[in-house]
Coordinates of C-alpha atoms and ligand atoms in Angstrom, one line a residue:
X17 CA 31.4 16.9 14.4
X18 CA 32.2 13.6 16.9
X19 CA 28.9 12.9 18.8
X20 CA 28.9 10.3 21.9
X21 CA 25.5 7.9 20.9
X22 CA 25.0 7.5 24.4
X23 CA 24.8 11.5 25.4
X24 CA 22.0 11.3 21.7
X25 CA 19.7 8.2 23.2
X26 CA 19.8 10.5 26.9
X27 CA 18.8 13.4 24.7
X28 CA 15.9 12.1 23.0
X29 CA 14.9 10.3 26.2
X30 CA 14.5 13.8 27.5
X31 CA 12.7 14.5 24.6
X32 CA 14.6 16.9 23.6
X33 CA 15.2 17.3 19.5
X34 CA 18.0 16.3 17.5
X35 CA 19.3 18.7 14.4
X36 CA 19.9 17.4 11.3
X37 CA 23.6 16.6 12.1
X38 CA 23.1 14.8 15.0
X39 CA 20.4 12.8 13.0
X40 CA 23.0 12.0 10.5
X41 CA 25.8 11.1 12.8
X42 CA 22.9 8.7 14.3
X43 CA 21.9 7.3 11.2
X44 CA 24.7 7.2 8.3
X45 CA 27.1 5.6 11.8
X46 CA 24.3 2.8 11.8
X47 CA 24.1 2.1 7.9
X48 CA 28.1 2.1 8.0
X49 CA 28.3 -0.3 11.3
X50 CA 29.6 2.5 13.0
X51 CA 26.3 2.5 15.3
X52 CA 25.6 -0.5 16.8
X53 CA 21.9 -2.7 17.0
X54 CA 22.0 -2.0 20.6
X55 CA 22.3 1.8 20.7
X56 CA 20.1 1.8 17.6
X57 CA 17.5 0.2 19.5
X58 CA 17.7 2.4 22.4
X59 CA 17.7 5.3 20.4
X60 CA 14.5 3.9 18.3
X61 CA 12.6 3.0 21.9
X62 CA 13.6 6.8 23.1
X63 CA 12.1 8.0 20.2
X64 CA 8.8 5.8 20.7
X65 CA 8.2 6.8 23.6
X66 CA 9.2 10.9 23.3
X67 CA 8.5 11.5 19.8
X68 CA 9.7 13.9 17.3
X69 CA 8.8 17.7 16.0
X70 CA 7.6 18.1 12.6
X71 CA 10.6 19.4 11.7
X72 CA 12.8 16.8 13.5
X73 CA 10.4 14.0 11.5
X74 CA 11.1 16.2 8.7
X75 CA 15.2 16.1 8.7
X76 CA 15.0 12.3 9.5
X77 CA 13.5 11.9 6.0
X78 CA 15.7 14.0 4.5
X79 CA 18.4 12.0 6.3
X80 CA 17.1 8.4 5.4
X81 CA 16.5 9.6 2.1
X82 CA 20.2 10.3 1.1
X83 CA 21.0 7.2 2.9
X84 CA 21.5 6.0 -1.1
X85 CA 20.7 6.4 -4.5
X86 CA 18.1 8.8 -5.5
X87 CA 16.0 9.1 -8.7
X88 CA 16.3 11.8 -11.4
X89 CA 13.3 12.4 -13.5
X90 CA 13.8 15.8 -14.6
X91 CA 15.3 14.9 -17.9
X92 CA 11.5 13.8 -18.3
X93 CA 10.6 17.5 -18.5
X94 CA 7.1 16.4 -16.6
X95 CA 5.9 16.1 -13.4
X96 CA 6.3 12.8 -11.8
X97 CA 4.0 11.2 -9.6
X98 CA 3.0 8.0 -6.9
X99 CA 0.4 7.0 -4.6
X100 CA 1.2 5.1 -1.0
X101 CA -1.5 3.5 0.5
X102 CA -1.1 2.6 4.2
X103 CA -1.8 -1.0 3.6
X104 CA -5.7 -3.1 3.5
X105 CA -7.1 -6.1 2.4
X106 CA -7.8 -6.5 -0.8
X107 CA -6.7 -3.1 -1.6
X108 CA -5.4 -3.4 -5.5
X109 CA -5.5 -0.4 -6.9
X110 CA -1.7 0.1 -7.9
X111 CA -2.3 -2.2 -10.7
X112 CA -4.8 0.4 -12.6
X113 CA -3.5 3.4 -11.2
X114 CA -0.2 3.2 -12.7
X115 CA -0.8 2.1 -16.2
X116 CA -3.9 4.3 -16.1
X117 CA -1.8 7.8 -15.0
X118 CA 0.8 6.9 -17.3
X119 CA -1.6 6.2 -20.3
X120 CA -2.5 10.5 -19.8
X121 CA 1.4 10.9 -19.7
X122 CA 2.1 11.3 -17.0
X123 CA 5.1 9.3 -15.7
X124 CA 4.8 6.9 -12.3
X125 CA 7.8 5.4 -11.2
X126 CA 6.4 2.7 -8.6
X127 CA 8.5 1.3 -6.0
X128 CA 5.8 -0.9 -4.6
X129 CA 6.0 -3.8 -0.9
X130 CA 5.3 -7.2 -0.1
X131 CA 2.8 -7.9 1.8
X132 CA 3.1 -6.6 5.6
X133 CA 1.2 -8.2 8.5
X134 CA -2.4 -9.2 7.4
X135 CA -2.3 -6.6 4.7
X136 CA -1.2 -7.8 0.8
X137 CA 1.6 -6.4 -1.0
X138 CA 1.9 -4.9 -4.9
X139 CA 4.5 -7.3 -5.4
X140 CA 3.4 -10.2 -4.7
X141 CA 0.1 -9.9 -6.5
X142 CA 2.4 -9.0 -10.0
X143 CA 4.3 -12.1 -9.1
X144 CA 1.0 -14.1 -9.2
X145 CA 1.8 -13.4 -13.0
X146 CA 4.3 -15.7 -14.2
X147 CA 7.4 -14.4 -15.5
X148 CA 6.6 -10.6 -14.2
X149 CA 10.2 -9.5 -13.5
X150 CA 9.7 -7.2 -10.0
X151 CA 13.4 -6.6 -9.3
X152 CA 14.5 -4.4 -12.2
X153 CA 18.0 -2.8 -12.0
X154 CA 17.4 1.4 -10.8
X155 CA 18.9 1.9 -14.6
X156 CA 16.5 -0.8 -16.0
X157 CA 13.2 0.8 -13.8
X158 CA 14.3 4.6 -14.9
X159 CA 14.7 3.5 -18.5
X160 CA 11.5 1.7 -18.7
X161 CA 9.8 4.6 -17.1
X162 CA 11.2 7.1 -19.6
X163 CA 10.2 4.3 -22.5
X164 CA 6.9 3.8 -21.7
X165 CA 5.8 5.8 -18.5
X166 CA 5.7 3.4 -15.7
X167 CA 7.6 0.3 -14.2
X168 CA 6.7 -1.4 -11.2
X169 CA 9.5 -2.9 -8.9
X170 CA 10.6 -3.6 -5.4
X171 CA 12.8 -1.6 -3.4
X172 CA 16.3 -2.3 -4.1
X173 CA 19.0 -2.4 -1.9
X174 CA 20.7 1.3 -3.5
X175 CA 17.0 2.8 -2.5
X176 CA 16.7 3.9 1.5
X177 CA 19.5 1.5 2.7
X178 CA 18.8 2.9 6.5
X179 CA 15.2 2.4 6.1
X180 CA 15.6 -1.1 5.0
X181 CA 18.0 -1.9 8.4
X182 CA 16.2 0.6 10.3
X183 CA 12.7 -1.1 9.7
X184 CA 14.0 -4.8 10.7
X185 CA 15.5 -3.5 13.4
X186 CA 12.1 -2.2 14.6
X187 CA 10.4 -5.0 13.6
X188 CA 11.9 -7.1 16.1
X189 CA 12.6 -4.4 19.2
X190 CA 8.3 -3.4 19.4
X191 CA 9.1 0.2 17.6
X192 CA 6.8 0.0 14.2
X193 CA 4.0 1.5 15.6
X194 CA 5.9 5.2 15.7
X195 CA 4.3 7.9 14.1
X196 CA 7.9 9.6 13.3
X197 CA 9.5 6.5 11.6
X198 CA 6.2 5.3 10.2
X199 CA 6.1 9.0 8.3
X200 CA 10.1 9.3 7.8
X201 CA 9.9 5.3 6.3
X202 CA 7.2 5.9 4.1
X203 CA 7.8 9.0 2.8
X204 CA 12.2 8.4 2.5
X205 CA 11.5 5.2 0.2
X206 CA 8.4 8.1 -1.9
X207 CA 10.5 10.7 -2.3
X208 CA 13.7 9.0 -3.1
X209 CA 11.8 7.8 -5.9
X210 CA 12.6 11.6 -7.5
X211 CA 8.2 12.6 -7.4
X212 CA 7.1 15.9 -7.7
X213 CA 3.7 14.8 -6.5
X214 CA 2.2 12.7 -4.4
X215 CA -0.9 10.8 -3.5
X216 CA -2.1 9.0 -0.2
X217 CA -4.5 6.8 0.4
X218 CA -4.6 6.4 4.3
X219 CA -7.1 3.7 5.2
X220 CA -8.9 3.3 8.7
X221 CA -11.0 0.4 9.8
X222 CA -11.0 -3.2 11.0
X223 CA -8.5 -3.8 8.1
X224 CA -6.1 -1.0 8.0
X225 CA -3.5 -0.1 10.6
X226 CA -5.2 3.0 11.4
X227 CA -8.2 1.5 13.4
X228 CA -9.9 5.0 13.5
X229 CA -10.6 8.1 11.1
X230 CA -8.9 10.0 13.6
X231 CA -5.6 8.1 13.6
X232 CA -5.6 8.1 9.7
X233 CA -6.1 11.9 9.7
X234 CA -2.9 12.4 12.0
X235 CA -1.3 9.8 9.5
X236 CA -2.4 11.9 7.0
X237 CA -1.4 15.1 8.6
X238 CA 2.5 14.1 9.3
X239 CA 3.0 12.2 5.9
X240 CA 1.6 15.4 4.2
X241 CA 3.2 18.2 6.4
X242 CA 6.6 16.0 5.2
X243 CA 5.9 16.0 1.4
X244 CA 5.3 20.0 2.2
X245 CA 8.6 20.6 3.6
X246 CA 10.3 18.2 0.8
X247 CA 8.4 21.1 -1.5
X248 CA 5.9 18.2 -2.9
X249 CA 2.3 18.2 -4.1
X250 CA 0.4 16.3 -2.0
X251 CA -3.1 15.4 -1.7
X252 CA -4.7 12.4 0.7
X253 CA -7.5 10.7 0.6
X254 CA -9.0 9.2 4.1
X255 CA -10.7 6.0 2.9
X256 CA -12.6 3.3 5.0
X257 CA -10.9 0.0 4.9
X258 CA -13.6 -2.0 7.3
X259 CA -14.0 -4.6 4.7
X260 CA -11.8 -5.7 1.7
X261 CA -11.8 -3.9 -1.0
X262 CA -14.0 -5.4 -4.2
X263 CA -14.4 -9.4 -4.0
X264 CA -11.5 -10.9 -4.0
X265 CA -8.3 -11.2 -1.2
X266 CA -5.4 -12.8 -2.7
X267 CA -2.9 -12.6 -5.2
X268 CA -3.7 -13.7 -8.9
X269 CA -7.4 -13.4 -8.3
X270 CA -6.6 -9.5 -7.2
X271 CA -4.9 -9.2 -10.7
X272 CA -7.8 -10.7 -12.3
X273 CA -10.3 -8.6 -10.6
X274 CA -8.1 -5.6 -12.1
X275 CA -7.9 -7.3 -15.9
X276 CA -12.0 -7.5 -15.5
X277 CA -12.2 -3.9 -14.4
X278 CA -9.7 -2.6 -17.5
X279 CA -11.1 -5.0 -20.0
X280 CA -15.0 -4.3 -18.7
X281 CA -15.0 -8.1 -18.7
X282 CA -16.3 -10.5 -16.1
X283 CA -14.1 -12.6 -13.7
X284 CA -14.7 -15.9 -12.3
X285 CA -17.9 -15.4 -13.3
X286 CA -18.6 -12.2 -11.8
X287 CA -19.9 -9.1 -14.3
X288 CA -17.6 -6.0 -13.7
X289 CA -20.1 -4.1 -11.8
X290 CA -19.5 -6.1 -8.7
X291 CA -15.9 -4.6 -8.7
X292 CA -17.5 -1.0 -8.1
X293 CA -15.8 -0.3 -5.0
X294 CA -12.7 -0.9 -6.0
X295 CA -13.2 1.0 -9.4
X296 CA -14.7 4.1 -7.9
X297 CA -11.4 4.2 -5.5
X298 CA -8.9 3.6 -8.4
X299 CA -10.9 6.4 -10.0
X300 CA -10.7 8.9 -7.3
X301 CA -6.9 8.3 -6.0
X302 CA -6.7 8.4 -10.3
X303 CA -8.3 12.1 -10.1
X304 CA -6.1 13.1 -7.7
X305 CA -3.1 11.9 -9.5
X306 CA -3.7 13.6 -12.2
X307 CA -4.4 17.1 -10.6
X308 CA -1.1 16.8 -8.3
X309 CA 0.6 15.7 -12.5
X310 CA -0.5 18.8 -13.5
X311 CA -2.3 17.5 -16.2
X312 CA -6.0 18.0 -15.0
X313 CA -6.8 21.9 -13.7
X314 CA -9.5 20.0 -11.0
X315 CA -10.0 16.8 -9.3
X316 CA -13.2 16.7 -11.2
X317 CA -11.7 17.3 -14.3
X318 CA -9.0 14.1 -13.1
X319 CA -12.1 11.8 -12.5
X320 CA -13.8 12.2 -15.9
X321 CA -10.2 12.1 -17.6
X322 CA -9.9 9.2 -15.4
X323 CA -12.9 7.4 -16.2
X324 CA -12.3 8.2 -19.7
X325 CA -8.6 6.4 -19.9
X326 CA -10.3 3.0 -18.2
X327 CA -13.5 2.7 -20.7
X328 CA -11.7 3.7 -23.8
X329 CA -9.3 0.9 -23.0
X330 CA -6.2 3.0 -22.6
X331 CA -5.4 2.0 -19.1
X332 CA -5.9 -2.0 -19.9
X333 CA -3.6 -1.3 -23.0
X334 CA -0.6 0.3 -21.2
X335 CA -1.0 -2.5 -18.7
X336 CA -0.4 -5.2 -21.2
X337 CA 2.6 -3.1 -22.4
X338 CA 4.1 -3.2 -19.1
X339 CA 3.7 -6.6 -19.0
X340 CA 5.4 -7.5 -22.0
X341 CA 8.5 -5.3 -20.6
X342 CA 8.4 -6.9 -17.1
X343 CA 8.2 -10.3 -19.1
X344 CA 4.4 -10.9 -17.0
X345 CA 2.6 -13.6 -19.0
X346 CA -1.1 -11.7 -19.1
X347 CA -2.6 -15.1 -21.0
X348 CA -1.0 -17.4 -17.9
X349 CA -2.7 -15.8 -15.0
X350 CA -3.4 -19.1 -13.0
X351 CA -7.0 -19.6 -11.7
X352 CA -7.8 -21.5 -8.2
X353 CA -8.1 -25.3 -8.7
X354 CA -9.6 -25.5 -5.5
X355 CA -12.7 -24.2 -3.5
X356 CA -14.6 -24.2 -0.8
X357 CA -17.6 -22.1 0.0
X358 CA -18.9 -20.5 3.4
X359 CA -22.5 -20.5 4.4
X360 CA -24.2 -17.9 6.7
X361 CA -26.1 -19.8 9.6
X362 CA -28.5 -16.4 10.1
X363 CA -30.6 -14.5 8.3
X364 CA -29.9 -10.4 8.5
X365 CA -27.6 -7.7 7.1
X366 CA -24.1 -8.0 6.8
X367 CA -22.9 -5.3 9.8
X368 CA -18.7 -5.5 10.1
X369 CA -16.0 -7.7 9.1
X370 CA -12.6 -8.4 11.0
X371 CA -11.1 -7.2 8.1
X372 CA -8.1 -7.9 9.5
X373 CA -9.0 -11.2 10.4
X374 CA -10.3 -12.2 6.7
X375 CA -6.7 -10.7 5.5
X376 CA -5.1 -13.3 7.9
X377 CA -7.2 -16.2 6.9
X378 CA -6.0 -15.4 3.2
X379 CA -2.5 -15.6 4.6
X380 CA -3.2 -18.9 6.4
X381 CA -4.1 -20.2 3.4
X382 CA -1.1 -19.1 1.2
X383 CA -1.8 -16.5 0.0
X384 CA 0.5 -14.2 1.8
X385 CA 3.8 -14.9 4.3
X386 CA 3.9 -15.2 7.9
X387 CA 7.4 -15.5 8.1
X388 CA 10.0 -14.6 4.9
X389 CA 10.8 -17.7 4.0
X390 CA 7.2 -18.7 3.0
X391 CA 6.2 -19.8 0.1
X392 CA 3.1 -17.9 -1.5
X393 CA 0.5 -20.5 -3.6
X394 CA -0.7 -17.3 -6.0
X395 CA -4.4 -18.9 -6.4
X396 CA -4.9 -18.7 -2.6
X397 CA -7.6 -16.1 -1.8
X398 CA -11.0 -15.8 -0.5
X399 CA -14.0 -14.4 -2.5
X400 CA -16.0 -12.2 -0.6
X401 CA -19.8 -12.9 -1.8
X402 CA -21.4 -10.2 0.9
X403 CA -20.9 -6.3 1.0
X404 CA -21.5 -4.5 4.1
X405 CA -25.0 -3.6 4.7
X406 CA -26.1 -6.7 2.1
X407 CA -28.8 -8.8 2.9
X408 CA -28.2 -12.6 4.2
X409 CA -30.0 -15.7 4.2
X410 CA -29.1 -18.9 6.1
X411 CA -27.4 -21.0 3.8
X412 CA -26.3 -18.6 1.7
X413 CA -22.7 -18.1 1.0
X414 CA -20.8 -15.6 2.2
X415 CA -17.3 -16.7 1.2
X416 CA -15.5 -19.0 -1.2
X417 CA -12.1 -20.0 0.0
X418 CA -9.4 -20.6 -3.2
X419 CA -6.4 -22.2 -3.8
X420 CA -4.5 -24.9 -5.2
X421 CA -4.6 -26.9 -2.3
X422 CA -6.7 -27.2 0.6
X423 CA -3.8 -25.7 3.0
X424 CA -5.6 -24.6 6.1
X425 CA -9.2 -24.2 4.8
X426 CA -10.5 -25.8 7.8
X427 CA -8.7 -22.9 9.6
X428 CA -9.6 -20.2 7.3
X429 CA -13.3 -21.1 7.6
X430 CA -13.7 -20.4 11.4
X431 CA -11.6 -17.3 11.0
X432 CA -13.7 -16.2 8.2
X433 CA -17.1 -16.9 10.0
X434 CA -15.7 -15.4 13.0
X435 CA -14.8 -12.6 11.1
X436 CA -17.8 -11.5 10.0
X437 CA -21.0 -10.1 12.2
X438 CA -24.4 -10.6 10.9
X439 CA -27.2 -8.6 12.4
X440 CA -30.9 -8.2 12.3
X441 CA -30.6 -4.3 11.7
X442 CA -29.6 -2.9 8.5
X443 CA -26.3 -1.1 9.3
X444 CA -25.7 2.5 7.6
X445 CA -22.6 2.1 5.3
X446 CA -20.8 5.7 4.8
X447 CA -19.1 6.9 1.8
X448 CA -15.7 4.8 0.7
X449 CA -14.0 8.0 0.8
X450 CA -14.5 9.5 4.2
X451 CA -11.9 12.7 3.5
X452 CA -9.7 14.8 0.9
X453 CA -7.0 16.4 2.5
X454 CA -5.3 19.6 0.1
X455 CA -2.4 21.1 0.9
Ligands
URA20 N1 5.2 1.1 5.9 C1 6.5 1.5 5.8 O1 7.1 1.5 4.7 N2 7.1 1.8 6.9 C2 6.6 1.8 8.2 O2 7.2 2.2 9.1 C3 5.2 1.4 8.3 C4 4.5 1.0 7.1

């Protein structure tokens, strides 16, 4: 059936909702060239502004999803699973979580980002390892996954083609912040990965997108009410992201923050221990992997399965294996050259972070891009000395800056001290997981 794009923008402007045909005559005509930026935008802006249904998000996905190739596990005769997590500072827990999963068998074939906005991506923090291959061929990532359980990669250009042009093209007409395309471009580029099951970590805070528990439990809500229709397990976890995740914010230094939690080893001098937020996280979105796998009966069951695979070494093991396949030189992780530490001018409690702004500041320094063409330095990062709710003296540091240069420490220290509120009161810090969402 011929549509007229014009007569589909005036429709959604109405706020009326498209079918699944009209979606794909809307879509497949703009991957093909048949739609043009223009209308797309128009369409995309319409849809800001009016929405979608549940169902409408849902036949989007399903649309975007078949926009290319798709990924067959079956022949695996297991389930198959991921975890998204809507994006933080810090936040580094795809580097244990898919090694660990896949150490209890059961397969994760990861599809992992760059970096987006102030938040870091799982790519570039494997890139920080030299030689880590993180654009394997779709018959190169399924192999490996059958071979040894897991492979991390970045999207290709076969996976969710209309996400890929669909997402730029938002970028630059103000139409990311969408609750219908954030859902149907998240979960297209999941479920094209061929998962039976499904884990989300959706973060709120001063660091996450989601500024408020009640945005991220919307989030939640759509993303899961899609995996439901797409007849997934999914289970997500609301988590607070108001200041980064474990110590470090950067690229190598995340991977060696995850080495020191697999090995049980220190890290730039800091004992294991102080990577407790970030291990207790891994654990739990680890739990839930493995009850939506199949292979635990409970999430309780998952966490001491969980905890079991990362102290008896297993998960460090399969990480080392999936870094000899992805060519990842472990024993060349490079260390910062360069620091500079941060001192606290007042004496209290350490009451919020900017987490957004400390993930900036990391950027500004290298260790992220502002635009495409920059060029990471993978030692840049910042090492965050203070928890929330720790006590401060003045003097004391509360941040060393890392590189291999100085680039933009001078800027990265006022952002940093600006970032961070220091008050006389002792704050109340809640729980790291705020929520666990079932469906
Ligand atoms: N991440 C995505 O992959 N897509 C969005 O639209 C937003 C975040």
């Amino acid at each position: 059936m011929t549509y007229f794009p014009a007569e589909l923008i005036k429709k959604k402007r109405a706020g009326l909702a498209h079918d699944r045909a009209e979606l794909e005559f809307l879509i497949n005509g703009f991957v093909a060239g048949t739609i043009p930026d223009y209308q797309m935008a128009a369409w995309l802006m319409a849809v800001f502004f009016k929405g979608m249904t549940a169902t409408e998000t849902s036949e989007l996905t399903h649309v975007m999803l078949h926009s290319g190739r798709t990924l067959d596990f079956s022949s695996l005769h297991k389930p198959v699973v991921d975890k998204h997590s809507t994006g933080g500072v810090g936040d580094k827990t795809s580097l244990i979580l898919a090694p660990l999963v896949a150490a209890a068998g059961i397969p994760v074939p990861m599809i992992a980002g760059r970096g987006l906005g102030h938040t870091g991506g799982t790519l570039d923090k494997l890139e920080a390892l030299p030689g880590f291959r993180i654009a394997l061929s779709l018959d190169e990532f399924q192999a490996q996954v059958a071979a040894l359980g897991t492979a991390l990669t970045g999207q290709t250009a076969e996976i969710c083609p209309a996400d890929k042009r669909i997402y730029a093209l938002r970028d630059v007409t103000g139409t990311i912040e969408s609750l219908p395309l954030i859902c149907a471009s998240i979960m297209s580029k999941k479920l094209a990965e061929g998962i039976n099951g499904l884990v989300l970590d959706v973060k709120h805070g001063s660091g996450a997108f989601m500024k408020t528990v009640e945005q991220a439990d919307l989030l939640a809500d759509k993303l899961m009410e899609i995996g439901q229709h797409h007849g997934k397990r999914v289970i997500a976890l609301l988590t607070r992201m108001d200041e980064p995740l474990g110590r470090f914010i950067g690229n190598a230094v995340e991977v060696g923050e995850c080495i020191a939690i697999m090995k049980n080893e220190p890290y730039l001098g800091r004992p294991p221990e102080d990577f407790a937020d970030t291990r207790e996280l891994t654990l739990e979105l680890a739990a839930a992997m493995l009850w939506v796998g199949g292979a635990s009966p409970s999430l309780e069951h998952g966490r001491a399965q969980a905890e079991d695979l990362l102290v008896s070494g297993k998960a460090w093991q399969k990480f080392a294996e999936i870094c000899r396949a992805q060519g990842g030189q472990l024993e060349q992780l490079p260390t910062p050259t360069v620091r500079q530490v941060v001192r606290s001018t007042a004496n209290g409690y350490v009451a919020a972070y900017d987490t957004e702004k400390l993930g900036l500041a990391a950027i500004a320094m290298g260790g992220g891009r502002l635009k495409t063409s920059d060029v990471i330095d993978p030692v840049a990062g910042i090492e965050v000395h203070k928890k929330l709710g720790d006590a401060v003296v003045e003097g004391e540091t509360l941040f060393t800056l890392l590189g291999g240069s100085r680039r933009s420490f001078d800027e990265a220290s006022a952002m940093v001290v600006a970032a961070t509120t220091i008050s006389l009161q002792k704050p109340v810090v809640p729980s790291l997981i705020t929520k666990r969402k079932v469906i």
